mmCIF file of N, CA and C in Angstrom:
data_model
loop_
_atom_site.group_PDB
_atom_site.id
_atom_site.type_symbol
_atom_site.label_atom_id
_atom_site.label_comp_id
_atom_site.label_asym_id
_atom_site.label_seq_id
_atom_site.Cartn_x
_atom_site.Cartn_y
_atom_site.Cartn_z
ATOM 1 N N MET T 1 68.973 -57.919 24.237
ATOM 2 C CA MET T 1 68.178 -56.968 23.480
ATOM 3 C C MET T 1 68.186 -57.312 21.989
ATOM 4 N N SER T 2 68.932 -58.321 21.576
ATOM 5 C CA SER T 2 68.982 -58.670 20.163
ATOM 6 C C SER T 2 67.632 -59.163 19.651
ATOM 7 N N GLU T 3 66.795 -59.749 20.528
ATOM 8 C CA GLU T 3 65.470 -60.163 20.093
ATOM 9 C C GLU T 3 64.653 -58.941 19.663
ATOM 10 N N ILE T 4 64.756 -57.880 20.441
ATOM 11 C CA ILE T 4 64.029 -56.647 20.096
ATOM 12 C C ILE T 4 64.512 -56.130 18.741
ATOM 13 N N ASP T 5 65.815 -56.132 18.513
ATOM 14 C CA ASP T 5 66.356 -55.685 17.227
ATOM 15 C C ASP T 5 65.789 -56.518 16.072
ATOM 16 N N TYR T 6 65.688 -57.810 16.300
ATOM 17 C CA TYR T 6 65.142 -58.716 15.285
ATOM 18 C C TYR T 6 63.714 -58.316 14.923
ATOM 19 N N PHE T 7 62.882 -58.077 15.936
ATOM 20 C CA PHE T 7 61.490 -57.727 15.676
ATOM 21 C C PHE T 7 61.341 -56.307 15.129
ATOM 22 N N VAL T 8 62.212 -55.392 15.532
ATOM 23 C CA VAL T 8 62.204 -54.042 14.950
ATOM 24 C C VAL T 8 62.490 -54.144 13.457
ATOM 25 N N ASN T 9 63.497 -54.924 13.099
ATOM 26 C CA ASN T 9 63.843 -55.096 11.691
ATOM 27 C C ASN T 9 62.703 -55.769 10.932
ATOM 28 N N MET T 10 62.112 -56.790 11.533
ATOM 29 C CA MET T 10 60.999 -57.490 10.897
ATOM 30 C C MET T 10 59.821 -56.542 10.673
ATOM 31 N N ALA T 11 59.549 -55.683 11.638
ATOM 32 C CA ALA T 11 58.438 -54.734 11.512
ATOM 33 C C ALA T 11 58.648 -53.781 10.341
ATOM 34 N N LYS T 12 59.896 -53.478 10.062
ATOM 35 C CA LYS T 12 60.195 -52.515 8.998
ATOM 36 C C LYS T 12 60.309 -53.147 7.620
ATOM 37 N N THR T 13 60.650 -54.440 7.545
ATOM 38 C CA THR T 13 61.019 -55.002 6.243
ATOM 39 C C THR T 13 60.259 -56.244 5.811
ATOM 40 N N ALA T 14 59.548 -56.890 6.694
ATOM 41 C CA ALA T 14 58.945 -58.184 6.361
ATOM 42 C C ALA T 14 57.626 -58.039 5.606
ATOM 43 N N GLN T 15 57.082 -59.177 5.217
ATOM 44 C CA GLN T 15 55.756 -59.236 4.594
ATOM 45 C C GLN T 15 54.704 -58.826 5.630
ATOM 46 N N PRO T 16 53.518 -58.391 5.179
ATOM 47 C CA PRO T 16 52.498 -57.902 6.118
ATOM 48 C C PRO T 16 52.167 -58.834 7.284
ATOM 49 N N SER T 17 52.017 -60.131 7.034
ATOM 50 C CA SER T 17 51.665 -61.029 8.147
ATOM 51 C C SER T 17 52.794 -61.108 9.169
ATOM 52 N N GLN T 18 54.035 -61.078 8.692
ATOM 53 C CA GLN T 18 55.172 -61.095 9.608
ATOM 54 C C GLN T 18 55.294 -59.762 10.342
ATOM 55 N N ARG T 19 54.934 -58.685 9.667
ATOM 56 C CA ARG T 19 54.945 -57.371 10.326
ATOM 57 C C ARG T 19 53.957 -57.352 11.479
ATOM 58 N N THR T 20 52.796 -57.949 11.271
ATOM 59 C CA THR T 20 51.796 -58.006 12.339
ATOM 60 C C THR T 20 52.363 -58.730 13.548
ATOM 61 N N LEU T 21 53.021 -59.855 13.317
ATOM 62 C CA LEU T 21 53.664 -60.590 14.411
ATOM 63 C C LEU T 21 54.704 -59.715 15.105
ATOM 64 N N ALA T 22 55.527 -59.048 14.320
ATOM 65 C CA ALA T 22 56.585 -58.198 14.889
ATOM 66 C C ALA T 22 55.981 -57.080 15.741
ATOM 67 N N TYR T 23 54.953 -56.415 15.218
ATOM 68 C CA TYR T 23 54.328 -55.338 15.996
ATOM 69 C C TYR T 23 53.659 -55.878 17.254
ATOM 70 N N ALA T 24 53.085 -57.074 17.174
ATOM 71 C CA ALA T 24 52.484 -57.674 18.368
ATOM 72 C C ALA T 24 53.539 -57.868 19.459
ATOM 73 N N VAL T 25 54.695 -58.361 19.069
ATOM 74 C CA VAL T 25 55.786 -58.549 20.038
ATOM 75 C C VAL T 25 56.258 -57.197 20.568
ATOM 76 N N LEU T 26 56.403 -56.232 19.686
ATOM 77 C CA LEU T 26 56.905 -54.915 20.098
ATOM 78 C C LEU T 26 55.933 -54.196 21.032
ATOM 79 N N ILE T 27 54.645 -54.189 20.699
ATOM 80 C CA ILE T 27 53.711 -53.480 21.584
ATOM 81 C C ILE T 27 53.602 -54.195 22.925
ATOM 82 N N GLN T 28 53.740 -55.509 22.900
ATOM 83 C CA GLN T 28 53.724 -56.268 24.152
ATOM 84 C C GLN T 28 54.954 -55.922 24.991
ATOM 85 N N SER T 29 56.080 -55.690 24.315
ATOM 86 C CA SER T 29 57.339 -55.441 25.031
ATOM 87 C C SER T 29 57.345 -54.113 25.779
ATOM 88 N N ILE T 30 56.489 -53.166 25.375
ATOM 89 C CA ILE T 30 56.460 -51.860 26.063
ATOM 90 C C ILE T 30 55.133 -51.624 26.769
ATOM 91 N N ARG T 31 54.370 -52.677 26.968
ATOM 92 C CA ARG T 31 53.027 -52.539 27.535
ATOM 93 C C ARG T 31 53.015 -52.082 28.986
ATOM 94 N N THR T 32 53.988 -52.496 29.768
ATOM 95 C CA THR T 32 53.948 -52.200 31.200
ATOM 96 C C THR T 32 54.903 -51.065 31.565
ATOM 97 N N PRO T 33 54.613 -50.374 32.648
ATOM 98 C CA PRO T 33 55.511 -49.305 33.116
ATOM 99 C C PRO T 33 56.880 -49.849 33.548
ATOM 100 N N ARG T 34 56.970 -51.151 33.802
ATOM 101 C CA ARG T 34 58.245 -51.745 34.231
ATOM 102 C C ARG T 34 59.200 -52.016 33.080
ATOM 103 N N THR T 35 58.783 -51.692 31.868
ATOM 104 C CA THR T 35 59.654 -51.903 30.714
ATOM 105 C C THR T 35 60.945 -51.113 30.902
ATOM 106 N N PRO T 36 62.096 -51.774 30.730
ATOM 107 C CA PRO T 36 63.366 -51.046 30.857
ATOM 108 C C PRO T 36 63.457 -49.899 29.844
ATOM 109 N N ALA T 37 64.021 -48.792 30.266
ATOM 110 C CA ALA T 37 64.123 -47.600 29.411
ATOM 111 C C ALA T 37 64.779 -47.889 28.062
ATOM 112 N N PRO T 38 65.885 -48.654 28.001
ATOM 113 C CA PRO T 38 66.502 -48.899 26.684
ATOM 114 C C PRO T 38 65.560 -49.616 25.704
ATOM 115 N N VAL T 39 64.734 -50.505 26.220
ATOM 116 C CA VAL T 39 63.778 -51.204 25.356
ATOM 117 C C VAL T 39 62.718 -50.217 24.874
ATOM 118 N N ARG T 40 62.178 -49.436 25.780
ATOM 119 C CA ARG T 40 61.152 -48.448 25.414
ATOM 120 C C ARG T 40 61.714 -47.446 24.400
ATOM 121 N N GLU T 41 62.950 -47.000 24.611
ATOM 122 C CA GLU T 41 63.565 -46.012 23.706
ATOM 123 C C GLU T 41 63.791 -46.574 22.309
ATOM 124 N N LYS T 42 63.966 -47.874 22.213
ATOM 125 C CA LYS T 42 64.170 -48.500 20.913
ATOM 126 C C LYS T 42 62.835 -48.801 20.225
ATOM 127 N N VAL T 43 61.834 -49.223 20.987
ATOM 128 C CA VAL T 43 60.574 -49.694 20.409
ATOM 129 C C VAL T 43 59.577 -48.566 20.148
ATOM 130 N N ALA T 44 59.445 -47.635 21.066
ATOM 131 C CA ALA T 44 58.435 -46.578 20.935
ATOM 132 C C ALA T 44 58.528 -45.809 19.609
ATOM 133 N N PRO T 45 59.728 -45.405 19.170
ATOM 134 C CA PRO T 45 59.793 -44.679 17.890
ATOM 135 C C PRO T 45 59.375 -45.531 16.689
ATOM 136 N N VAL T 46 59.617 -46.829 16.749
ATOM 137 C CA VAL T 46 59.230 -47.721 15.655
ATOM 138 C C VAL T 46 57.706 -47.785 15.562
ATOM 139 N N ILE T 47 57.061 -47.908 16.713
ATOM 140 C CA ILE T 47 55.596 -47.951 16.735
ATOM 141 C C ILE T 47 55.022 -46.608 16.299
ATOM 142 N N GLU T 48 55.602 -45.533 16.791
ATOM 143 C CA GLU T 48 55.128 -44.192 16.429
ATOM 144 C C GLU T 48 55.242 -43.973 14.918
ATOM 145 N N ALA T 49 56.359 -44.368 14.328
ATOM 146 C CA ALA T 49 56.574 -44.182 12.887
ATOM 147 C C ALA T 49 55.598 -45.019 12.060
ATOM 148 N N ALA T 50 55.208 -46.163 12.588
ATOM 149 C CA ALA T 50 54.319 -47.057 11.832
ATOM 150 C C ALA T 50 52.962 -46.433 11.567
ATOM 151 N N TRP T 51 52.498 -45.576 12.482
ATOM 152 C CA TRP T 51 51.178 -44.960 12.302
ATOM 153 C C TRP T 51 51.088 -44.166 11.007
ATOM 154 N N SER T 52 52.180 -43.553 10.576
ATOM 155 C CA SER T 52 52.140 -42.722 9.366
ATOM 156 C C SER T 52 52.708 -43.434 8.136
ATOM 157 N N ASP T 53 53.021 -44.700 8.268
ATOM 158 C CA ASP T 53 53.565 -45.474 7.152
ATOM 159 C C ASP T 53 52.450 -46.346 6.564
ATOM 160 N N PRO T 54 52.033 -46.067 5.325
ATOM 161 C CA PRO T 54 50.924 -46.822 4.730
ATOM 162 C C PRO T 54 51.164 -48.335 4.671
ATOM 163 N N ALA T 55 52.417 -48.747 4.598
ATOM 164 C CA ALA T 55 52.719 -50.184 4.548
ATOM 165 C C ALA T 55 52.661 -50.819 5.936
ATOM 166 N N SER T 56 53.004 -50.062 6.964
ATOM 167 C CA SER T 56 53.083 -50.617 8.318
ATOM 168 C C SER T 56 51.826 -50.440 9.144
ATOM 169 N N ALA T 57 51.116 -49.352 8.954
ATOM 170 C CA ALA T 57 49.967 -49.045 9.811
ATOM 171 C C ALA T 57 48.937 -50.173 9.878
ATOM 172 N N PRO T 58 48.541 -50.782 8.746
ATOM 173 C CA PRO T 58 47.550 -51.866 8.858
ATOM 174 C C PRO T 58 48.043 -53.037 9.715
ATOM 175 N N SER T 59 49.325 -53.365 9.608
ATOM 176 C CA SER T 59 49.882 -54.457 10.416
ATOM 177 C C SER T 59 49.899 -54.084 11.894
ATOM 178 N N LEU T 60 50.232 -52.838 12.183
ATOM 179 C CA LEU T 60 50.239 -52.373 13.568
ATOM 180 C C LEU T 60 48.828 -52.422 14.150
ATOM 181 N N VAL T 61 47.852 -51.927 13.394
ATOM 182 C CA VAL T 61 46.468 -51.931 13.861
ATOM 183 C C VAL T 61 45.984 -53.366 14.096
ATOM 184 N N GLN T 62 46.341 -54.257 13.196
ATOM 185 C CA GLN T 62 45.956 -55.657 13.363
ATOM 186 C C GLN T 62 46.605 -56.251 14.616
ATOM 187 N N ALA T 63 47.873 -55.926 14.847
ATOM 188 C CA ALA T 63 48.574 -56.433 16.036
ATOM 189 C C ALA T 63 47.918 -55.921 17.316
ATOM 190 N N ILE T 64 47.542 -54.645 17.329
ATOM 191 C CA ILE T 64 46.885 -54.064 18.506
ATOM 192 C C ILE T 64 45.571 -54.794 18.775
ATOM 193 N N SER T 65 44.838 -55.074 17.726
ATOM 194 C CA SER T 65 43.573 -55.782 17.866
ATOM 195 C C SER T 65 43.798 -57.214 18.364
ATOM 196 N N LEU T 66 44.755 -57.899 17.785
ATOM 197 C CA LEU T 66 45.047 -59.279 18.193
ATOM 198 C C LEU T 66 45.464 -59.367 19.659
ATOM 199 N N MET T 67 46.219 -58.379 20.106
ATOM 200 C CA MET T 67 46.710 -58.381 21.487
ATOM 201 C C MET T 67 45.678 -57.782 22.443
ATOM 202 N N ARG T 68 44.549 -57.320 21.890
ATOM 203 C CA ARG T 68 43.471 -56.701 22.671
ATOM 204 C C ARG T 68 43.973 -55.509 23.494
ATOM 205 N N LEU T 69 44.736 -54.663 22.827
ATOM 206 C CA LEU T 69 45.299 -53.485 23.493
ATOM 207 C C LEU T 69 44.698 -52.191 22.952
ATOM 208 N N GLU T 70 43.504 -52.279 22.376
ATOM 209 C CA GLU T 70 42.869 -51.093 21.800
ATOM 210 C C GLU T 70 42.752 -49.954 22.799
ATOM 211 N N SER T 71 42.506 -50.282 24.054
ATOM 212 C CA SER T 71 42.320 -49.233 25.055
ATOM 213 C C SER T 71 43.584 -48.404 25.271
ATOM 214 N N GLN T 72 44.742 -48.953 24.976
ATOM 215 C CA GLN T 72 45.992 -48.199 25.124
ATOM 216 C C GLN T 72 46.279 -47.308 23.917
ATOM 217 N N TYR T 73 45.552 -47.536 22.823
ATOM 218 C CA TYR T 73 45.815 -46.791 21.590
ATOM 219 C C TYR T 73 44.536 -46.150 21.036
ATOM 220 N N THR T 74 43.610 -45.799 21.906
ATOM 221 C CA THR T 74 42.301 -45.301 21.486
ATOM 222 C C THR T 74 42.414 -44.118 20.521
ATOM 223 N N GLU T 75 43.178 -43.103 20.888
ATOM 224 C CA GLU T 75 43.281 -41.903 20.050
ATOM 225 C C GLU T 75 43.952 -42.206 18.724
ATOM 226 N N LYS T 76 45.017 -42.986 18.776
ATOM 227 C CA LYS T 76 45.744 -43.331 17.538
ATOM 228 C C LYS T 76 44.857 -44.146 16.602
ATOM 229 N N LEU T 77 44.111 -45.091 17.159
ATOM 230 C CA LEU T 77 43.214 -45.907 16.332
ATOM 231 C C LEU T 77 42.110 -45.060 15.723
ATOM 232 N N ALA T 78 41.564 -44.133 16.495
ATOM 233 C CA ALA T 78 40.516 -43.250 15.976
ATOM 234 C C ALA T 78 41.047 -42.403 14.822
ATOM 235 N N ALA T 79 42.234 -41.858 14.988
ATOM 236 C CA ALA T 79 42.835 -41.043 13.928
ATOM 237 C C ALA T 79 43.131 -41.892 12.693
ATOM 238 N N TYR T 80 43.615 -43.089 12.912
ATOM 239 C CA TYR T 80 43.911 -43.993 11.798
ATOM 240 C C TYR T 80 42.625 -44.322 11.033
ATOM 241 N N ASN T 81 41.590 -44.696 11.759
ATOM 242 C CA ASN T 81 40.338 -45.051 11.113
ATOM 243 C C ASN T 81 39.720 -43.865 10.379
ATOM 244 N N GLN T 82 39.865 -42.689 10.943
ATOM 245 C CA GLN T 82 39.336 -41.484 10.295
ATOM 246 C C GLN T 82 40.099 -41.198 9.003
ATOM 247 N N SER T 83 41.420 -41.314 9.043
ATOM 248 C CA SER T 83 42.214 -41.036 7.830
ATOM 249 C C SER T 83 41.980 -42.107 6.774
ATOM 250 N N LYS T 84 41.697 -43.318 7.207
ATOM 251 C CA LYS T 84 41.431 -44.404 6.268
ATOM 252 C C LYS T 84 40.117 -44.195 5.551
ATOM 253 N N GLY T 85 39.178 -43.564 6.216
ATOM 254 C CA GLY T 85 37.865 -43.335 5.636
ATOM 255 C C GLY T 85 37.819 -42.234 4.594
ATOM 256 N N LYS T 86 38.881 -41.454 4.500
ATOM 257 C CA LYS T 86 38.897 -40.333 3.545
ATOM 258 C C LYS T 86 39.157 -40.795 2.131
#
């Protein structure tokens, strides 16, 4: 699980392009229902927190787009885009 810790830390502290990579790995890690509970419990709050963090949200949105997972985050993306337009 140390790889997950590495990417969680990178998502929180790295430069924007590295954050995008970190979020891509993290969203991929919890994409399937077979994801082990400890991994989901560690990753889900990081992704959830990123939506309201002005520094992280753009990287998360970019990662979702790159991984073509928009359909899994439809409501969150709509809310993000709406708040960005204000």
